Coordinates of C-alpha atoms in Angstrom, one line a residue:
X1 CA 62.9 13.5 -45.9
X2 CA 65.3 11.2 -47.5
X3 CA 68.6 12.3 -48.9
X4 CA 67.3 11.7 -52.5
X5 CA 64.2 13.9 -51.8
X6 CA 66.5 16.5 -50.2
X7 CA 68.4 16.7 -53.4
X8 CA 65.3 17.0 -55.5
X9 CA 63.9 19.8 -53.5
X10 CA 67.3 21.6 -53.3
X11 CA 67.8 21.4 -57.1
X12 CA 64.6 23.3 -57.8
X13 CA 65.6 26.0 -55.3
X14 CA 69.0 26.1 -57.0
X15 CA 67.7 26.7 -60.5
X16 CA 64.8 29.0 -59.6
X17 CA 66.9 31.4 -57.5
X18 CA 69.7 31.2 -59.9
X19 CA 67.4 32.6 -62.5
X20 CA 66.2 35.2 -59.9
X21 CA 70.0 36.0 -59.3
X22 CA 70.2 37.3 -62.9
X23 CA 66.7 39.0 -62.9
X24 CA 66.6 40.8 -59.6
X25 CA 70.1 42.5 -59.8
X26 CA 70.4 43.0 -63.5
X27 CA 67.0 43.6 -65.1
X28 CA 67.2 47.3 -64.2
X29 CA 70.5 47.6 -65.8
X30 CA 69.2 45.8 -69.0
X31 CA 66.2 48.1 -69.2
X32 CA 68.3 51.3 -68.6
X33 CA 70.8 50.1 -71.2
X34 CA 68.0 50.0 -73.8
X35 CA 67.4 53.7 -73.3
X36 CA 64.6 53.6 -70.7
X37 CA 64.4 55.9 -67.6
X38 CA 63.7 55.3 -63.9
X39 CA 59.8 55.1 -64.4
X40 CA 60.1 52.4 -67.0
X41 CA 62.4 50.4 -64.7
X42 CA 59.9 50.9 -61.9
X43 CA 57.0 49.9 -64.0
X44 CA 58.8 46.8 -65.2
X45 CA 59.3 45.6 -61.6
X46 CA 55.8 46.7 -60.7
X47 CA 54.5 44.3 -63.3
X48 CA 56.9 41.6 -62.1
X49 CA 55.4 42.0 -58.5
X50 CA 51.8 42.3 -59.9
X51 CA 52.2 38.7 -61.1
X52 CA 52.5 37.8 -57.4
X53 CA 49.0 39.3 -56.7
X54 CA 47.2 37.4 -59.4
X55 CA 49.0 34.2 -60.1
X56 CA 49.8 32.5 -56.7
X57 CA 46.1 32.3 -55.4
X58 CA 44.8 31.3 -58.8
X59 CA 47.6 28.8 -59.3
X60 CA 47.1 27.4 -55.9
X61 CA 43.4 26.7 -56.6
X62 CA 44.1 25.1 -59.9
X63 CA 46.9 22.9 -58.9
X64 CA 45.1 22.1 -55.6
X65 CA 42.3 20.6 -57.5
X66 CA 44.5 18.5 -59.8
X67 CA 45.3 14.9 -59.2
X68 CA 48.7 15.6 -60.6
X69 CA 49.8 18.9 -59.2
X70 CA 53.5 18.2 -60.3
X71 CA 52.3 18.6 -63.9
X72 CA 51.3 22.1 -63.1
X73 CA 54.6 22.9 -61.6
X74 CA 56.4 21.7 -64.8
X75 CA 53.9 23.7 -67.0
X76 CA 54.4 26.9 -65.1
X77 CA 58.2 26.7 -65.3
X78 CA 58.1 25.9 -69.0
X79 CA 55.8 28.9 -69.7
X80 CA 58.1 31.1 -67.6
X81 CA 61.0 30.0 -69.7
X82 CA 59.1 30.8 -72.9
X83 CA 58.2 34.2 -71.6
X84 CA 61.7 35.1 -70.7
X85 CA 63.0 34.0 -74.0
X86 CA 60.7 36.6 -75.6
X87 CA 62.7 39.4 -74.1
X88 CA 65.3 38.6 -76.8
X89 CA 63.0 39.9 -79.5
X90 CA 61.0 42.5 -77.5
X91 CA 63.2 45.1 -75.7
X92 CA 61.1 48.2 -76.1
X93 CA 57.5 49.5 -76.7
X94 CA 54.2 47.9 -75.5
X95 CA 55.5 44.3 -76.1
X96 CA 58.2 44.8 -73.5
X97 CA 55.5 45.2 -70.9
X98 CA 53.5 42.4 -72.3
X99 CA 56.4 40.0 -72.1
X100 CA 57.1 41.1 -68.6
X101 CA 53.5 40.5 -67.5
X102 CA 53.6 37.0 -69.0
X103 CA 56.9 36.1 -67.4
X104 CA 55.9 37.7 -64.1
X105 CA 52.7 35.7 -63.9
X106 CA 54.1 32.2 -64.5
X107 CA 57.5 32.6 -62.7
X108 CA 55.8 33.9 -59.6
X109 CA 52.9 31.3 -59.8
X110 CA 55.1 28.2 -59.3
X111 CA 57.2 29.2 -56.0
X112 CA 54.2 29.3 -53.6
X113 CA 53.1 25.9 -54.8
X114 CA 56.6 24.6 -54.4
X115 CA 57.1 26.1 -50.9
X116 CA 53.9 24.3 -49.9
X117 CA 55.2 21.1 -51.3
X118 CA 58.4 21.6 -49.4
X119 CA 56.7 22.3 -46.0
X120 CA 54.3 19.4 -46.4
X121 CA 57.3 17.1 -47.3
X122 CA 59.2 18.3 -44.2
X123 CA 56.1 17.7 -42.0
X124 CA 57.0 18.4 -38.2
X125 CA 60.6 19.1 -39.1
X126 CA 59.7 22.4 -40.8
X127 CA 62.5 24.1 -38.8
X128 CA 64.8 22.4 -41.3
X129 CA 63.4 24.4 -44.2
X130 CA 66.3 26.8 -44.2
X131 CA 68.8 24.0 -45.1
X132 CA 66.9 23.3 -48.2
X133 CA 66.1 26.9 -49.2
X134 CA 69.8 27.6 -48.7
X135 CA 70.6 26.0 -52.1
X136 CA 68.4 28.7 -53.7
X137 CA 70.9 31.2 -52.2
X138 CA 73.8 29.3 -53.7
X139 CA 72.2 29.6 -57.1
X140 CA 71.5 33.4 -56.5
X141 CA 75.2 33.8 -55.2
X142 CA 76.8 32.2 -58.3
X143 CA 74.8 34.3 -60.8
X144 CA 74.5 37.7 -59.0
X145 CA 78.2 37.5 -58.1
X146 CA 79.4 36.9 -61.6
X147 CA 76.9 38.5 -64.0
X148 CA 78.0 42.1 -63.4
X149 CA 81.5 41.2 -64.6
X150 CA 80.1 39.1 -67.5
X151 CA 77.8 41.8 -68.7
X152 CA 80.8 44.4 -68.6
X153 CA 82.6 42.1 -71.0
X154 CA 79.8 40.6 -73.1
X155 CA 77.6 43.6 -73.2
X156 CA 74.1 44.1 -71.8
X157 CA 72.4 42.2 -74.8
X158 CA 73.8 39.1 -73.4
X159 CA 71.6 39.2 -70.2
X160 CA 68.7 37.2 -71.7
X161 CA 70.9 34.4 -73.0
X162 CA 72.8 34.2 -69.8
X163 CA 69.6 33.8 -67.8
X164 CA 67.9 31.2 -70.0
X165 CA 70.0 28.2 -68.9
X166 CA 68.9 28.7 -65.3
X167 CA 65.3 28.8 -66.3
X168 CA 65.8 25.6 -68.2
X169 CA 67.3 24.0 -65.1
X170 CA 64.2 25.0 -63.3
X171 CA 62.0 23.1 -65.9
X172 CA 64.3 20.0 -65.5
X173 CA 64.1 20.2 -61.6
X174 CA 60.2 20.6 -61.8
X175 CA 60.1 17.5 -64.0
X176 CA 61.5 15.4 -61.1
X177 CA 58.5 16.4 -59.2
X178 CA 55.9 15.6 -61.8
X179 CA 54.6 12.5 -60.1
X180 CA 54.6 13.9 -56.5
X181 CA 51.4 13.0 -54.7
X182 CA 48.9 15.9 -54.0
X183 CA 48.3 17.1 -50.5
X184 CA 44.9 16.4 -49.0
X185 CA 42.1 18.5 -50.5
X186 CA 41.2 21.6 -48.6
X187 CA 38.1 21.4 -46.4
X188 CA 34.9 22.9 -47.3
X189 CA 34.8 25.3 -44.4
X190 CA 35.8 28.2 -46.7
X191 CA 39.4 28.5 -45.5
X192 CA 40.8 27.9 -49.0
X193 CA 38.4 30.5 -50.6
X194 CA 39.4 33.7 -49.1
X195 CA 38.9 33.1 -45.4
X196 CA 42.5 32.1 -44.3
X197 CA 43.1 35.7 -43.3
X198 CA 40.6 35.5 -40.6
X199 CA 42.6 33.2 -38.5
X200 CA 44.3 34.9 -35.4
X201 CA 47.7 36.2 -36.2
X202 CA 47.5 35.9 -40.0
X203 CA 46.6 39.6 -40.7
X204 CA 49.4 40.7 -38.3
X205 CA 52.0 38.5 -40.2
X206 CA 50.6 39.7 -43.6
X207 CA 50.9 43.4 -42.7
X208 CA 54.5 43.0 -41.4
X209 CA 55.6 41.0 -44.5
X210 CA 54.0 43.6 -46.8
X211 CA 55.7 46.5 -45.2
X212 CA 59.0 44.7 -45.3
X213 CA 58.6 44.0 -49.0
X214 CA 57.6 47.7 -49.5
X215 CA 60.8 48.8 -47.9
X216 CA 62.8 46.5 -50.1
X217 CA 61.5 48.3 -53.2
X218 CA 64.6 50.5 -53.7
X219 CA 66.9 47.5 -53.2
X220 CA 65.2 45.3 -55.8
X221 CA 64.5 48.0 -58.4
X222 CA 67.5 50.4 -58.1
X223 CA 70.4 48.9 -56.1
X224 CA 72.5 48.0 -59.1
X225 CA 71.8 51.4 -60.7
X226 CA 72.5 53.2 -57.3
X227 CA 76.0 51.4 -57.0
X228 CA 76.8 52.4 -60.7
X229 CA 75.8 56.0 -60.1
X230 CA 78.1 56.1 -57.0
X231 CA 81.1 54.9 -59.2
X232 CA 81.2 51.2 -58.5
X233 CA 81.9 49.1 -61.6
X234 CA 80.4 45.7 -62.6
X235 CA 82.8 43.6 -60.7
X236 CA 82.3 45.6 -57.5
X237 CA 78.5 45.4 -57.9
X238 CA 78.7 41.6 -58.4
X239 CA 81.0 41.3 -55.3
X240 CA 78.5 43.3 -53.2
X241 CA 75.6 41.1 -54.3
X242 CA 77.7 38.0 -53.5
X243 CA 78.5 39.3 -50.0
X244 CA 74.8 39.6 -49.3
X245 CA 74.1 36.3 -50.6
X246 CA 77.0 34.6 -48.8
X247 CA 75.6 35.9 -45.5
X248 CA 72.1 34.8 -46.5
X249 CA 73.5 31.2 -47.0
X250 CA 75.1 31.3 -43.6
X251 CA 71.9 32.5 -42.1
X252 CA 69.7 29.9 -43.7
X253 CA 72.0 27.3 -42.3
X254 CA 71.8 28.8 -38.8
X255 CA 68.1 29.7 -39.1
X256 CA 66.6 26.4 -37.6
X257 CA 68.5 26.9 -34.4
X258 CA 67.7 30.6 -34.1
X259 CA 64.1 30.0 -34.7
X260 CA 63.9 27.2 -32.2
X261 CA 65.7 29.2 -29.6
X262 CA 64.2 32.7 -30.0
X263 CA 60.9 32.1 -31.7
X264 CA 59.7 33.6 -35.0
X265 CA 58.5 36.9 -33.5
X266 CA 61.7 37.8 -31.6
X267 CA 63.8 36.8 -34.7
X268 CA 61.7 39.0 -37.0
X269 CA 61.9 42.0 -34.7
X270 CA 65.7 41.8 -34.9
X271 CA 65.5 41.5 -38.6
X272 CA 63.5 44.6 -38.9
X273 CA 65.9 46.6 -36.6
X274 CA 68.8 45.4 -38.9
X275 CA 66.9 46.5 -42.0
X276 CA 66.4 50.1 -40.8
X277 CA 70.1 50.5 -40.3
X278 CA 71.0 48.8 -43.5
X279 CA 69.0 51.0 -45.9
X280 CA 70.2 54.2 -44.0
X281 CA 73.8 53.1 -44.7
X282 CA 73.2 52.3 -48.3
X283 CA 71.6 55.7 -48.7
X284 CA 74.2 57.9 -46.9
X285 CA 77.5 56.1 -47.7
X286 CA 77.0 54.9 -51.3
X287 CA 80.5 55.8 -52.6
X288 CA 82.3 53.7 -49.9
X289 CA 82.7 50.1 -51.0
X290 CA 83.5 49.2 -47.3
X291 CA 80.3 50.6 -46.1
X292 CA 78.2 49.0 -48.8
X293 CA 80.0 45.6 -47.8
X294 CA 78.9 46.2 -44.3
X295 CA 75.3 47.0 -45.3
X296 CA 75.2 43.8 -47.3
X297 CA 75.9 41.7 -44.4
X298 CA 72.6 42.8 -43.2
X299 CA 71.0 40.6 -45.8
X300 CA 71.4 37.7 -43.4
X301 CA 68.7 39.2 -41.3
X302 CA 66.7 41.5 -43.5
X303 CA 66.1 38.6 -45.9
X304 CA 67.2 35.2 -44.8
X305 CA 66.2 35.2 -41.3
X306 CA 63.1 37.1 -41.9
X307 CA 62.0 34.7 -44.6
X308 CA 62.8 31.7 -42.3
X309 CA 60.7 33.4 -39.5
X310 CA 57.9 34.0 -41.9
X311 CA 57.9 30.3 -43.0
X312 CA 57.9 29.2 -39.4
X313 CA 54.9 31.4 -38.6
X314 CA 53.2 30.0 -41.6
X315 CA 53.7 26.4 -40.4
X316 CA 52.4 27.5 -37.0
X317 CA 49.4 29.2 -38.3
X318 CA 48.5 26.6 -40.9
X319 CA 49.5 23.2 -39.4
X320 CA 47.2 21.3 -41.7
X321 CA 48.6 20.4 -45.1
X322 CA 45.5 21.0 -46.9
X323 CA 45.6 24.7 -46.2
X324 CA 49.3 25.2 -46.8
X325 CA 49.2 25.8 -50.6
X326 CA 46.4 28.4 -50.4
X327 CA 48.1 30.0 -47.5
X328 CA 51.3 30.4 -49.3
X329 CA 49.5 31.9 -52.2
X330 CA 47.9 34.4 -49.8
X331 CA 51.3 35.3 -48.4
X332 CA 53.0 35.8 -51.8
X333 CA 50.0 37.6 -53.2
X334 CA 49.5 40.0 -50.4
X335 CA 53.2 40.8 -49.3
X336 CA 55.2 40.0 -52.3
X337 CA 52.6 41.2 -54.6
X338 CA 50.9 44.2 -53.3
X339 CA 54.0 45.1 -51.3
X340 CA 56.2 44.6 -54.3
X341 CA 54.1 46.7 -56.7
X342 CA 53.8 49.5 -54.1
X343 CA 57.5 49.3 -53.3
X344 CA 58.5 49.6 -57.0
X345 CA 56.2 52.5 -57.5
X346 CA 57.5 54.3 -54.3
X347 CA 61.0 53.5 -55.2
X348 CA 60.6 54.9 -58.8
X349 CA 59.1 58.2 -57.4
X350 CA 61.8 58.6 -54.9
X351 CA 64.5 57.7 -57.4
X352 CA 63.3 60.4 -59.9
X353 CA 63.1 62.9 -57.1
X354 CA 66.4 62.4 -55.4
X355 CA 68.3 59.4 -56.7
X356 CA 69.4 56.6 -54.6
X357 CA 69.7 58.6 -51.5
X358 CA 66.1 59.5 -51.3
X359 CA 65.1 56.0 -52.4
X360 CA 67.0 54.1 -49.7
X361 CA 66.1 56.6 -47.0
X362 CA 62.5 56.0 -47.9
X363 CA 63.1 52.3 -47.6
X364 CA 64.6 52.9 -44.1
X365 CA 61.7 54.9 -43.0
X366 CA 59.2 52.1 -44.3
X367 CA 61.2 49.5 -42.3
X368 CA 60.5 51.8 -39.2
X369 CA 56.9 51.6 -39.8
X370 CA 57.1 47.8 -40.3
X371 CA 58.8 47.5 -37.0
X372 CA 56.1 49.4 -35.3
X373 CA 53.4 47.3 -37.0
X374 CA 55.1 44.1 -35.9
X375 CA 55.9 45.1 -32.3
X376 CA 53.2 47.5 -31.1
X377 CA 50.1 45.1 -31.4
X378 CA 52.0 42.5 -29.3
X379 CA 53.0 45.1 -26.6
X380 CA 49.4 46.4 -26.6
X381 CA 48.0 42.9 -26.1
X382 CA 50.5 41.9 -23.4
X383 CA 51.7 44.6 -21.0
X384 CA 54.8 42.4 -20.1
X385 CA 57.9 43.6 -21.9
X386 CA 58.8 40.0 -22.9
X387 CA 57.8 39.1 -26.5
X388 CA 56.4 35.8 -27.4
X389 CA 58.0 33.6 -30.1

């Protein structure tokens, strides 16, 4: 990949995750500020993750059949921008959920397509994925680390207007890929039509990724509200988000070497252990900024290294470019979609029953189940205590 191509791909990740850096930490705050309770916040995030179930596989089929898949990327980003802009006029009632569904479908549709484009462009150098994806973390860091302070001063109504420029940047970055050549068409052996999951190792990866996403439900839905309930102000909330993303950036930079040295399986095992401890700390030591900062360093493993490990496994399981787009749609739909919807629902129930303590203890328990699902099948198949990468 040439330096110019590296910049094109990095710019898209920067814009996309900059927008996500506004949405993920602060959509719950915006919804709550408009007078809605925990169930509405959970329902909003469930709709968001629901978009990952429907949109990625459908979008992968449509864009995969097109001679100009880059045009589909531009269209999806533009429709996501229009959907989010509608939040300025609809902040309650049925239309709030309609707008959420619209935005969730199109925003979630484009990333699996772009991930496939990135891995295809990298080819055999797929271990360098983290150094491109790192720029998405930079965008997330800039936004998540400052918007809590900005919203404290500008008011929660500014949330929509502060987010729109990042979505506009995503459209502009997608435009640079409008003429990218399509990957070779999928074969007619059925792999692109629902059979990818039959490959050895695929279902194991999907279940692990789903359970990890399920355990992340309290974090994505209620972390900011939990910190506010524990007495942390907007600046502290932003700093804590920033700590997590800074660690994420560092890990994405190191991930290629870690994946090559330890293998994806061992790395993902370490990530799951770290996540169990992370959610337990958030649940039990919420009033302490120091403990929250320590917990946020765990984002390096529970998100960045885990994601890099998943991408490595995807490249190993689907070495042919023609299958990559459909495979990415399957991963996003199954783990991010089903896992995200279930995680938002479980988090909402736990939050209503016992606040952040119950919610994050639930997340820690789910991470324990994910660890068992990830490790036990390998041990059952191989009596040796050594784990394969």
